[in-house]
Amino acid sequence: MIHVGRLYHRVDQQSIPLRMTMQYSDTRLLARAETDDVSMRQRLDKVDTRMTRASRRMRADIGALGPGLITGVADDDPSGISTYTVTGATQGYQLLWLSIVTLPMIIAVQSICARIGIVRGQGLAQTIGERYGRGWLIPVVGLLFIANVVNIGADILAIAAVTDMLTSIPTRWLVAPIGIGIALVQVIVPYPRFARYLKVLTLVIFAYVIGAFFANPDWGAALRGTFVPAADWSGPGLQTIVAVLGTTISPYLFFWQASAEVEEEEQMGIVAGKADPEEISPIIRGARLDISLGMLLSNIGFYFVVLTSAATLFASGQTNIQTAEQAAEALRPLAGNAASILFAVGIIGTGLLAIPTMAGSVAYAAAELFGWPEGLNNTFRRAPQFYSVIALATLLGIAMTFTSLGEIRALYLSAILNGLIAPLLLVVIMLLAGDRAVLGQFTAGRTVRFIGWTTTIAMLVVAIVMLIGLIPT
């Protein structure tokens, strides 16, 4: 007879391994579930990271259109329009080829400046200072400041002159209110919002595209001037070439482009200088597309301003262009008596867009020189020194207008000054473009560097030859 207690004891002993097995199995299942959960979270994190990168790449390739377009539009500022008008009026069709030759030049240069801003996560001036020291940076910022203040002054004078043309209020009474108003707007109104509305006004530049066909140009001479390089290598001819190069490949564009790309990265949620290498390439690609489109539009404007001016002013013997009224005559075949209004709207629109760009590029450079807070995305309270430099550059520009120079002559001379200063700055930029200590694996390609150095050398040679020609014999 089996004792009931022993039976229970035996059954209980036999159940212990079973319970242990079940508990072990449950533990393994729970551990596996937790492992699977962690693995799933990791996979989801990876997917989320890839989606974030993909989103950034889309914004880099498509949504990044902005800084380059603004730079391109700003390139056809009052100085540009006036210089191209004088070029067509004095040289006829023979310098049309410069609009084609300078296109790859300006795309290469601006792409390098954008690359520096994207990779380094900082402006051009700060990069120059870190790589070569303040001994290099101070003269660079000084040259930029001189060029931009003169250009700002010429642009303010042009806006005042075309306003005089429309209202009969004397130019000298308009200069100070216009300049101070622009300075205040730059400090109070965020530039992106300010620029959004002004972009529409700059489309007036394309009135020259339509105007060229109304002007009945000599198409045979125009085609020769487009595809067969020729030039007047005398003093005035060389000055015109330097002015064209200076207004197309301008110093302020170099600094503006790099700093604008840094702010664009920040808006995309990328910490300055901390972008993943996988993200940098598509951002550079997007910037190159943006710049190419902006500069293509700019040089189309360049081409047709020269063409229209050659067909109207040069053809009628109006080669001494000193005033806005004279320059506006190029649009008369298209607009008739409204030519002055159309020209004035173009000058005002491009001037109001370009002046903050010039003043801003000086402010970026100065802020990077002295280590101040910077950025057009900041308020005056957060970056007081930055906005103070913008205001100072604009006010000094106003002071530059109180000369005996006519507005067109002032704009033309500011373009020549840019043509003399730009190649000096380009030497430094091109050294950075191939420097692995600065850009690491993202140094500019050989083709871009070749075009950049060709641009630098060509501008240096033309500038030196022009200066030698000015020496009395």
Coordinates of C-alpha atoms in Angstrom, one line a residue:
M1 CA 0.0 0.0 0.0
I2 CA 1.4 3.3 -1.1
H3 CA 1.2 6.1 1.5
V4 CA -0.8 9.0 0.3
G5 CA 1.8 11.5 1.7
R6 CA 4.6 9.7 -0.2
L7 CA 2.5 9.7 -3.4
Y8 CA 2.1 13.5 -3.1
H9 CA 5.8 13.9 -2.4
R10 CA 6.7 11.8 -5.4
V11 CA 4.3 13.7 -7.7
D12 CA 5.6 17.0 -6.3
Q13 CA 9.2 16.0 -6.9
Q14 CA 8.4 15.0 -10.5
S15 CA 6.7 18.4 -11.1
I16 CA 9.7 20.4 -10.0
P17 CA 11.7 19.8 -13.2
L18 CA 8.5 20.5 -15.2
R19 CA 8.0 23.8 -13.5
M20 CA 11.7 24.7 -13.9
T21 CA 11.5 23.8 -17.5
M22 CA 8.4 25.9 -18.0
Q23 CA 10.0 28.8 -16.1
Y24 CA 13.2 28.6 -18.1
S25 CA 11.2 28.5 -21.3
D26 CA 9.2 31.5 -20.2
T27 CA 12.4 33.4 -19.4
R28 CA 13.9 32.5 -22.8
L29 CA 10.7 33.6 -24.5
L30 CA 10.7 36.9 -22.5
A31 CA 14.4 37.5 -23.2
R32 CA 13.9 36.8 -26.9
A33 CA 10.9 39.1 -27.0
E34 CA 12.9 41.8 -25.3
T35 CA 15.8 41.2 -27.7
D36 CA 13.4 41.3 -30.7
D37 CA 11.8 44.5 -29.3
V38 CA 15.3 46.2 -29.0
S39 CA 16.2 44.9 -32.5
M40 CA 13.0 46.3 -33.9
R41 CA 13.6 49.6 -32.2
Q42 CA 17.1 49.7 -33.6
R43 CA 15.8 48.9 -37.1
L44 CA 13.1 51.6 -36.8
D45 CA 15.7 54.1 -35.6
K46 CA 17.8 53.2 -38.7
V47 CA 14.8 53.6 -40.9
D48 CA 14.0 56.9 -39.3
T49 CA 17.6 58.1 -39.7
R50 CA 17.6 57.0 -43.3
M51 CA 14.3 58.8 -43.9
T52 CA 15.7 61.9 -42.2
R53 CA 18.8 61.8 -44.4
A54 CA 16.6 61.2 -47.4
S55 CA 14.5 64.1 -46.5
R56 CA 17.5 66.3 -46.1
R57 CA 18.9 65.1 -49.4
M58 CA 15.6 66.0 -51.1
R59 CA 15.8 69.4 -49.5
A60 CA 19.4 69.7 -50.5
D61 CA 18.8 68.7 -54.1
I62 CA 15.4 70.5 -54.6
G63 CA 14.5 72.7 -51.7
A64 CA 17.9 74.3 -51.4
L65 CA 17.2 76.5 -54.3
G66 CA 17.5 79.9 -52.7
P67 CA 21.0 81.3 -51.8
G68 CA 22.3 80.8 -55.4
L69 CA 19.2 82.2 -56.9
I70 CA 19.4 85.3 -54.7
T71 CA 23.1 85.6 -55.5
G72 CA 22.3 85.4 -59.2
V73 CA 19.6 88.0 -59.0
A74 CA 21.8 90.3 -56.9
D75 CA 24.5 89.9 -59.5
D76 CA 22.4 91.9 -61.9
D77 CA 22.3 94.9 -59.5
P78 CA 22.3 98.5 -60.6
S79 CA 26.0 98.4 -61.1
G80 CA 25.6 95.3 -63.4
I81 CA 22.7 96.8 -65.4
S82 CA 24.6 100.1 -65.9
T83 CA 27.9 98.4 -66.7
Y84 CA 26.3 96.2 -69.3
T85 CA 24.4 99.2 -70.7
V86 CA 27.7 101.1 -71.1
T87 CA 29.3 98.0 -72.6
G88 CA 26.7 97.7 -75.3
A89 CA 26.6 101.5 -75.9
T90 CA 30.4 101.9 -76.3
Q91 CA 31.5 98.5 -77.6
G92 CA 28.5 97.4 -79.7
Y93 CA 28.1 93.7 -80.1
Q94 CA 31.7 92.7 -79.8
L95 CA 31.8 91.8 -76.1
L96 CA 28.7 89.6 -76.1
W97 CA 31.0 86.5 -75.8
L98 CA 31.9 87.6 -72.3
S99 CA 28.4 86.6 -71.1
I100 CA 29.1 83.0 -72.2
V101 CA 32.8 82.8 -71.1
T102 CA 32.0 84.2 -67.6
L103 CA 29.2 81.8 -67.0
P104 CA 31.4 78.7 -66.1
M105 CA 33.7 81.1 -64.3
I106 CA 31.2 82.5 -61.9
I107 CA 29.5 79.1 -61.4
A108 CA 32.9 77.6 -60.5
V109 CA 33.9 80.4 -58.1
Q110 CA 30.5 80.5 -56.3
S111 CA 30.4 76.7 -56.1
I112 CA 33.7 76.7 -54.3
C113 CA 32.5 79.4 -51.9
A114 CA 29.4 77.4 -51.2
R115 CA 31.4 74.2 -50.7
I116 CA 33.6 76.0 -48.1
G117 CA 30.5 77.2 -46.2
I118 CA 28.8 73.8 -46.3
V119 CA 31.8 71.6 -45.3
R120 CA 33.2 74.0 -42.7
G121 CA 29.9 75.2 -41.3
Q122 CA 31.2 78.7 -41.2
G123 CA 31.7 81.8 -43.4
L124 CA 34.6 82.4 -45.7
A125 CA 36.3 85.0 -43.5
Q126 CA 36.4 82.7 -40.5
T127 CA 37.8 79.9 -42.6
I128 CA 40.5 82.2 -44.0
G129 CA 41.4 83.4 -40.5
E130 CA 41.7 79.9 -39.1
R131 CA 43.8 78.6 -42.0
Y132 CA 46.1 81.6 -42.6
G133 CA 45.7 83.8 -39.5
R134 CA 44.6 87.3 -39.0
G135 CA 47.5 88.6 -41.0
W136 CA 45.7 87.4 -44.1
L137 CA 42.2 88.0 -42.9
I138 CA 42.5 91.7 -42.0
P139 CA 43.5 92.9 -45.5
V140 CA 40.9 90.5 -47.1
V141 CA 38.1 92.1 -45.0
G142 CA 39.5 95.5 -45.6
L143 CA 39.4 95.0 -49.4
L144 CA 35.9 93.7 -49.2
F145 CA 34.8 96.6 -47.1
I146 CA 36.2 99.2 -49.5
A147 CA 34.7 97.5 -52.6
N148 CA 31.3 97.1 -51.0
V149 CA 30.9 100.6 -49.5
V150 CA 31.7 102.1 -52.9
N151 CA 29.2 99.7 -54.6
I152 CA 26.5 100.4 -52.0
G153 CA 27.0 104.2 -52.5
A154 CA 26.7 103.8 -56.3
D155 CA 23.6 101.7 -56.0
I156 CA 21.9 104.2 -53.6
L157 CA 22.8 107.0 -55.9
A158 CA 21.2 105.0 -58.8
I159 CA 18.0 104.4 -56.9
A160 CA 17.8 108.1 -56.0
A161 CA 18.5 109.1 -59.6
V162 CA 15.7 106.9 -61.1
T163 CA 13.3 108.1 -58.4
D164 CA 14.2 111.7 -59.4
M165 CA 13.5 110.7 -63.0
L166 CA 10.0 109.6 -62.0
T167 CA 9.1 112.3 -59.4
S168 CA 11.3 115.3 -60.3
I169 CA 12.5 115.4 -56.7
P170 CA 16.2 116.3 -56.9
T171 CA 18.6 113.3 -56.4
R172 CA 20.6 115.0 -53.7
W173 CA 17.5 115.3 -51.5
L174 CA 16.6 111.6 -52.0
V175 CA 20.0 110.0 -51.3
A176 CA 20.0 110.3 -47.5
P177 CA 16.3 109.2 -46.9
I178 CA 16.7 106.3 -49.3
G179 CA 20.0 105.1 -47.7
I180 CA 18.7 105.5 -44.1
G181 CA 15.5 103.8 -45.0
I182 CA 17.3 100.8 -46.5
A183 CA 19.6 100.7 -43.4
L184 CA 16.5 100.7 -41.1
V185 CA 14.7 98.0 -43.1
Q186 CA 17.8 95.8 -42.9
V187 CA 17.9 96.0 -39.2
I188 CA 14.1 95.7 -38.5
V189 CA 12.8 93.4 -41.2
P190 CA 14.2 89.8 -41.6
Y191 CA 16.1 89.7 -44.9
P192 CA 14.4 86.4 -46.2
R193 CA 11.0 88.1 -45.8
F194 CA 12.4 91.3 -47.4
A195 CA 13.9 89.5 -50.3
R196 CA 10.8 87.4 -51.0
Y197 CA 8.9 90.4 -52.3
L198 CA 11.8 92.1 -54.1
K199 CA 12.5 89.1 -56.3
V200 CA 9.4 89.9 -58.3
L201 CA 10.7 93.4 -59.1
T202 CA 14.0 92.0 -60.4
L203 CA 12.2 90.2 -63.2
V204 CA 12.2 93.6 -65.0
I205 CA 15.7 92.7 -66.1
F206 CA 14.1 90.3 -68.5
A207 CA 12.3 93.2 -70.3
Y208 CA 15.7 93.5 -72.0
V209 CA 15.1 90.0 -73.5
I210 CA 11.9 91.1 -75.1
G211 CA 13.3 94.5 -75.8
A212 CA 16.1 93.1 -77.9
F213 CA 13.7 91.8 -80.5
F214 CA 11.8 95.1 -80.7
A215 CA 15.1 96.9 -81.2
N216 CA 15.8 95.1 -84.5
P217 CA 19.5 94.3 -83.8
D218 CA 22.0 93.4 -86.4
W219 CA 21.8 89.7 -85.9
G220 CA 24.9 88.9 -88.0
A221 CA 27.0 91.2 -85.9
A222 CA 25.4 89.8 -82.7
L223 CA 26.2 86.2 -83.7
R224 CA 29.8 87.2 -84.4
G225 CA 30.0 89.0 -81.1
T226 CA 28.6 86.0 -79.3
F227 CA 30.8 83.3 -80.8
V228 CA 33.9 85.1 -82.1
P229 CA 35.9 86.7 -79.2
A230 CA 37.0 90.2 -80.0
A231 CA 37.8 93.3 -78.0
D232 CA 39.2 96.8 -78.1
W233 CA 42.4 96.4 -76.2
S234 CA 42.9 100.2 -75.8
G235 CA 42.5 101.9 -72.5
P236 CA 38.7 102.4 -72.5
G237 CA 38.2 98.9 -74.0
L238 CA 40.3 97.3 -71.2
Q239 CA 38.5 99.3 -68.6
T240 CA 35.2 98.0 -70.0
I241 CA 36.4 94.4 -69.8
V242 CA 37.6 94.9 -66.2
A243 CA 34.3 96.5 -65.3
V244 CA 32.3 93.6 -66.9
L245 CA 34.4 91.0 -65.0
G246 CA 34.1 93.0 -61.8
T247 CA 30.4 93.4 -61.9
T248 CA 29.8 89.7 -62.9
I249 CA 32.4 88.1 -60.5
S250 CA 32.0 90.4 -57.6
P251 CA 33.8 90.1 -54.2
Y252 CA 30.7 90.5 -52.1
L253 CA 29.2 87.4 -53.8
F254 CA 32.0 85.2 -52.5
F255 CA 31.4 85.9 -48.9
W256 CA 27.6 86.1 -49.2
Q257 CA 27.4 82.7 -50.8
A258 CA 29.4 80.9 -48.1
S259 CA 27.5 82.5 -45.2
A260 CA 24.1 81.9 -46.9
E261 CA 24.9 78.2 -47.2
V262 CA 25.7 78.0 -43.5
E263 CA 22.3 79.6 -42.6
E264 CA 20.6 77.2 -45.1
E265 CA 22.2 74.2 -43.3
E266 CA 21.0 75.6 -39.9
Q267 CA 17.4 75.9 -41.3
M268 CA 17.7 72.2 -42.4
G269 CA 18.4 71.2 -38.8
I270 CA 22.1 70.5 -39.4
V271 CA 24.5 71.7 -36.7
A272 CA 27.1 74.0 -38.3
G273 CA 30.2 72.0 -39.2
K274 CA 28.7 68.8 -37.9
A275 CA 27.0 67.4 -41.0
D276 CA 27.3 63.7 -41.7
P277 CA 29.7 63.1 -44.6
E278 CA 26.9 61.2 -46.3
E279 CA 24.8 64.4 -46.1
I280 CA 27.4 66.8 -47.4
S281 CA 27.6 65.5 -50.9
P282 CA 23.9 65.9 -51.7
I283 CA 23.9 69.3 -50.1
I284 CA 26.9 70.4 -52.3
R285 CA 25.0 69.0 -55.3
G286 CA 21.9 71.0 -54.4
A287 CA 24.0 74.1 -54.0
R288 CA 25.7 73.6 -57.3
L289 CA 22.3 73.3 -59.0
D290 CA 21.0 76.4 -57.2
I291 CA 24.1 78.4 -58.2
S292 CA 24.1 77.2 -61.8
L293 CA 20.4 78.2 -62.3
G294 CA 20.9 81.6 -60.5
M295 CA 24.0 82.5 -62.6
L296 CA 22.4 81.3 -65.8
L297 CA 19.5 83.7 -65.3
S298 CA 22.0 86.4 -64.3
N299 CA 24.1 86.0 -67.5
I300 CA 21.0 85.8 -69.7
G301 CA 20.2 89.2 -68.3
F302 CA 23.8 90.3 -69.0
Y303 CA 23.6 89.1 -72.6
F304 CA 20.4 90.8 -73.5
V305 CA 21.2 94.1 -71.7
V306 CA 24.3 94.4 -73.9
L307 CA 22.5 93.3 -77.0
T308 CA 19.6 95.7 -76.5
S309 CA 22.0 98.6 -75.7
A310 CA 24.1 97.9 -78.7
A311 CA 21.0 97.8 -81.0
T312 CA 19.7 101.1 -79.6
L313 CA 22.3 103.3 -78.0
F314 CA 25.4 102.2 -80.0
A315 CA 23.5 102.1 -83.3
S316 CA 22.2 105.7 -82.8
G317 CA 25.6 107.0 -81.7
Q318 CA 24.6 107.5 -78.0
T319 CA 27.9 106.2 -76.6
N320 CA 28.5 108.6 -73.7
I321 CA 26.0 107.3 -71.1
Q322 CA 26.1 109.4 -67.9
T323 CA 22.6 109.5 -66.6
A324 CA 19.7 107.2 -65.8
E325 CA 17.6 108.9 -68.5
Q326 CA 20.2 108.1 -71.2
A327 CA 20.5 104.5 -70.0
A328 CA 16.7 104.0 -70.0
E329 CA 16.6 104.9 -73.7
A330 CA 17.7 101.3 -74.5
L331 CA 14.2 100.1 -73.5
R332 CA 12.3 102.7 -75.6
P333 CA 11.7 100.3 -78.6
L334 CA 9.8 98.0 -76.2
A335 CA 8.2 100.4 -73.7
G336 CA 8.0 103.7 -75.6
N337 CA 7.5 106.6 -73.2
A338 CA 7.2 104.1 -70.3
A339 CA 10.9 103.2 -70.8
S340 CA 11.9 105.4 -67.9
I341 CA 9.4 103.7 -65.6
L342 CA 10.5 100.2 -66.6
F343 CA 14.2 101.0 -66.2
A344 CA 13.5 102.7 -62.8
V345 CA 11.5 99.7 -61.5
G346 CA 14.4 97.4 -62.5
I347 CA 17.0 99.6 -60.8
I348 CA 15.0 100.0 -57.6
G349 CA 14.2 96.3 -57.4
T350 CA 17.7 95.0 -58.0
G351 CA 19.2 97.8 -55.8
L352 CA 17.0 97.1 -52.8
L353 CA 17.9 93.4 -53.1
A354 CA 21.6 93.9 -53.7
I355 CA 22.4 96.5 -51.1
P356 CA 21.5 94.3 -48.1
T357 CA 23.5 91.5 -49.8
M358 CA 26.6 93.7 -50.0
A359 CA 26.2 95.1 -46.5
G360 CA 25.5 91.7 -45.2
S361 CA 28.6 90.2 -46.7
V362 CA 30.7 92.9 -45.0
A363 CA 28.9 92.2 -41.7
Y364 CA 29.5 88.4 -42.0
A365 CA 33.2 89.0 -42.6
A366 CA 33.6 91.6 -39.8
A367 CA 31.7 89.3 -37.3
E368 CA 33.9 86.4 -38.2
L369 CA 37.0 88.6 -37.8
F370 CA 36.0 89.8 -34.3
G371 CA 34.1 86.7 -33.2
W372 CA 30.7 88.4 -32.9
P373 CA 27.3 86.7 -33.2
E374 CA 26.2 86.8 -36.8
G375 CA 23.4 85.8 -39.1
L376 CA 20.4 87.4 -40.8
N377 CA 18.2 84.8 -39.0
N378 CA 19.2 86.5 -35.8
T379 CA 17.5 89.6 -34.4
F380 CA 19.3 92.9 -33.7
R381 CA 19.2 92.1 -30.0
R382 CA 21.0 88.8 -30.5
A383 CA 23.6 90.1 -33.0
P384 CA 23.9 93.9 -32.4
Q385 CA 27.4 94.3 -33.8
F386 CA 26.5 92.3 -36.9
Y387 CA 23.6 94.6 -37.7
S388 CA 25.6 97.7 -36.7
V389 CA 28.1 96.9 -39.4
I390 CA 25.3 96.5 -41.9
A391 CA 24.0 100.0 -40.9
L392 CA 27.5 101.5 -40.9
A393 CA 28.3 100.1 -44.4
T394 CA 25.1 101.6 -45.8
L395 CA 25.6 105.0 -44.1
L396 CA 29.2 105.2 -45.4
G397 CA 27.8 104.3 -48.8
I398 CA 25.5 107.4 -48.5
A399 CA 28.6 109.5 -47.8
M400 CA 30.2 108.2 -51.0
T401 CA 27.3 109.6 -53.1
F402 CA 28.2 113.3 -52.4
T403 CA 30.6 113.5 -55.4
S404 CA 30.4 115.2 -58.7
L405 CA 30.1 111.8 -60.5
G406 CA 26.9 111.0 -62.4
E407 CA 25.1 107.9 -61.3
I408 CA 26.0 105.7 -64.3
R409 CA 29.6 106.8 -64.1
A410 CA 29.7 106.0 -60.4
L411 CA 28.2 102.5 -61.0
Y412 CA 30.7 101.9 -63.8
L413 CA 33.7 102.9 -61.6
S414 CA 32.5 100.7 -58.8
A415 CA 32.5 97.8 -61.2
I416 CA 36.1 98.5 -62.2
L417 CA 37.1 98.6 -58.5
N418 CA 35.5 95.2 -58.1
G419 CA 37.4 94.0 -61.1
L420 CA 40.7 95.0 -59.4
I421 CA 39.9 93.6 -56.0
A422 CA 38.2 90.3 -57.0
P423 CA 41.3 88.5 -58.3
L424 CA 43.2 89.2 -55.1
L425 CA 40.5 87.6 -53.1
L426 CA 40.2 84.7 -55.6
V427 CA 43.8 83.7 -55.0
V428 CA 43.0 83.0 -51.3
I429 CA 39.7 81.2 -52.2
M430 CA 41.4 79.0 -54.8
L431 CA 44.1 78.0 -52.3
L432 CA 41.4 76.9 -49.9
A433 CA 39.6 75.0 -52.7
G434 CA 42.3 72.4 -53.0
D435 CA 43.4 72.3 -49.3
R436 CA 42.6 69.0 -47.6
A437 CA 43.4 70.5 -44.3
V438 CA 40.4 72.7 -44.8
L439 CA 38.0 70.6 -46.8
G440 CA 39.2 67.1 -46.2
Q441 CA 37.7 64.7 -48.7
F442 CA 35.5 67.4 -50.1
T443 CA 38.1 69.5 -51.9
A444 CA 36.9 70.9 -55.2
G445 CA 37.4 68.7 -58.3
R446 CA 40.1 69.3 -60.8
T447 CA 37.8 70.8 -63.4
V448 CA 36.3 73.3 -61.0
R449 CA 39.8 74.2 -59.7
F450 CA 41.1 74.6 -63.3
I451 CA 38.3 77.0 -64.2
G452 CA 38.7 78.8 -60.9
W453 CA 42.5 79.4 -61.4
T454 CA 41.9 80.3 -65.0
T455 CA 39.4 82.9 -63.9
T456 CA 41.8 84.2 -61.2
I457 CA 44.8 84.5 -63.6
A458 CA 42.7 86.1 -66.4
M459 CA 41.3 88.7 -64.1
L460 CA 44.7 89.5 -62.7
V461 CA 46.3 89.8 -66.1
V462 CA 43.6 92.1 -67.5
A463 CA 43.6 94.2 -64.3
I464 CA 47.4 94.6 -64.4
V465 CA 47.5 95.5 -68.1
M466 CA 44.8 98.1 -67.6
L467 CA 46.7 99.6 -64.7
I468 CA 49.9 99.7 -66.7
G469 CA 48.0 101.5 -69.4
L470 CA 47.0 104.2 -67.0
I471 CA 50.7 105.1 -66.2
P472 CA 51.6 108.3 -68.1
T473 CA 54.3 107.7 -70.7

